[in-house]
Amino acid sequence: MPHLAHEPPRRPTSATTVSVRRQPSYRERDRFVGFAFAAADLLIETDTKGVIQFCAGARCRLTTGDVAGLVGSSLLDLVAPSDRKYVNVLMKRIQDKARIKPARVVFQGCDGQRFTALLGGCRLDSCPGSLFLTILLSSGPRATQEALTVAGQLLDSHAFGNILEERIIRAREKGLDHGLTLLLVEGLQSMVDALPEGAADEVKQGIDAYLRAISADGDSAGRLATDRYGIVHASDIDGQEVQSHIAQIIHNAGGELPGGIRTWSLDVADEKLDAADAARALVYTVQAFASAQGGDFTISSLEDGAKRMLSDAVDRIGRLRATIEKRDFFVVYQPIVDIGTQAVHHLEALTRVEGMPSPADFITFAEDVGLIYDFDLLLTQSVLDTMQTYRKEPTLPDVAINLSAKTLMSPIFLRQFQAVTEPYGDLARKLLVEVTETVVVTDIARLNEVLQKLRTAGFRICLDDVGAGSTSFQSLYGIQADFAKIDGKFVRGAVENARDMAMLRSMVDVCRQLGLGLIGEQVEGPEHAELLTDLGVSLAQGYLYSRPSRDFAYFAKDWSKMGGKGGKILWKS
Ligand code: C2E
Ligand code: CA
Ligand code: CA
């Protein structure tokens, strides 16, 4: 095969067109040039040190002049400083493996601006001392680019979960071979802390660069915790190779690891599950690995722990999906009551799954594996169906449904919620939306936008569990709502200790200043109701008034006549 660098550099007029000369001696060469430009915008040959020997392609951001002018400079000078070590590893891998698939690299334009592009490469036995590189300038998904350029290094555990999910689904659809490796480097942080600064950087950056270089597309490696990593990669990478490479990086920097290095690898193309469920189970396992302290994921238990966690997750997802598909759940209702008059203000709809005393585990797991969305919409529909049945009742109450913030943040939520509620007309405006788990939301402003659209459409919004870990002060300030529900733990705690009382008082103050109606939860005894009244909170929910009940009809009828004269509802089911 003719060697490009030995011909006079003949650059095409644009990146994808190559003038084809008629002379037969050039015909074969032009064919290969054509193939190369079909896959890339720039073709670069370097020596093994990365000094550019030949460069062809259209003008681009890497130089103000002709790209041929790059000959003689170092490829690394075109790369953003944060990615130089990584590109070094990529070049080394070309020498070791003969070829690398295109990987995302952050380049530095001649104007100083950074941009991502795909760098691929190979070497040829017939041309020792040369590396043949391709650069594809179109830069791929924005989110990935941002994640990379912001972090400059590896993805965090949340971003890694997203990439993992996307890559698994794509690998299944396109029949790509992909593997996932979890890597535990026990004691890494304490070792790095004890190293001199230069050596510490050498270890951290060395590991980051290596893991990115072996990851699929160069952007699928994550640092999940101080000593834990996850990598999605082509299936030709095995755990042993990763372990010995990491050990080498540490050794070269003069470090001595107090613990061991262990990996767990898995072929993600396993066909037992559908792609989306496989992705969910894996993301769940990876998140557990990221947040675990010892337990299932120590050096000696990593393989077994991960395997067990994954197979449990697969089973649970299967059961959860069946529960949702077969609609094996029902709804109970609990009133929110005006403390002064004891009239029902509205009801809260709560899920019950047969054989489970509380839906909390079920709901949390559905949130973790991304099935809460389907469930929440199904429940909304089920509540509306019940209300429809009783729509003629003169005192048909308003009903609050719980929607996880994760559900609300889904880009298709508003459209789907409208599709579910529209057939019920005005009846749907009797719904209040209780927002739970706002802590998982990083973009409160966007959540607020969704909520304001719901309000404009006539739905009232209630922030759930205010004061508990699940609704932060940040969300309280960033969201305009109609009601705040004070977490029951504080109501009960305030009766017993001054600390909770102080918290409760200040929470009530803040909510009032934000113009929110207040509801106290878990009012079990008269002392809780009195306390709320003292604080000026007029609405309450709890066993003092009624336990949750399946009997919607009871609440839909004129309950004051049924429950005793203006008295308590007291439903003891
Ligand atoms: P939550 O929204 O804070 O619901 C109130 C919980 O307090 C309910 O638990 C209710 O039964 C319980 N409760 C009511 N009165 C009292 C009382 O006086 N004392 C005590 N100790 N507890 C009381 P439940 O039904 O077990 O629900 C647990 C959580 O599961 C809910 O907490 C909510 O976050 C979630 N959840 C329930 N149903 C759904 C649903 O359909 N969708 C979503 N996304 N989440 C739901
Ligand atoms: Ca609630
Ligand atoms: Ca609550």
mmCIF file of C-alpha atoms and ligand atoms in Angstrom, residues 348 402 434 436 464 485 521, ligand 2:
data_model
loop_
_atom_site.group_PDB
_atom_site.id
_atom_site.type_symbol
_atom_site.label_atom_id
_atom_site.label_comp_id
_atom_site.label_asym_id
_atom_site.label_seq_id
_atom_site.Cartn_x
_atom_site.Cartn_y
_atom_site.Cartn_z
ATOM 1 C CA GLU A 348 -54.363 12.129 50.060
ATOM 2 C CA ASN A 402 -47.903 11.926 45.224
ATOM 3 C CA GLU A 434 -47.754 16.487 46.244
ATOM 4 C CA THR A 436 -41.879 14.229 46.937
ATOM 5 C CA ASP A 464 -44.228 17.082 50.755
ATOM 6 C CA LYS A 485 -46.624 19.605 54.319
ATOM 7 C CA GLU A 521 -48.574 15.338 59.237
HETATM 8 CA CA CA B 2 -47.438 12.660 50.491
#
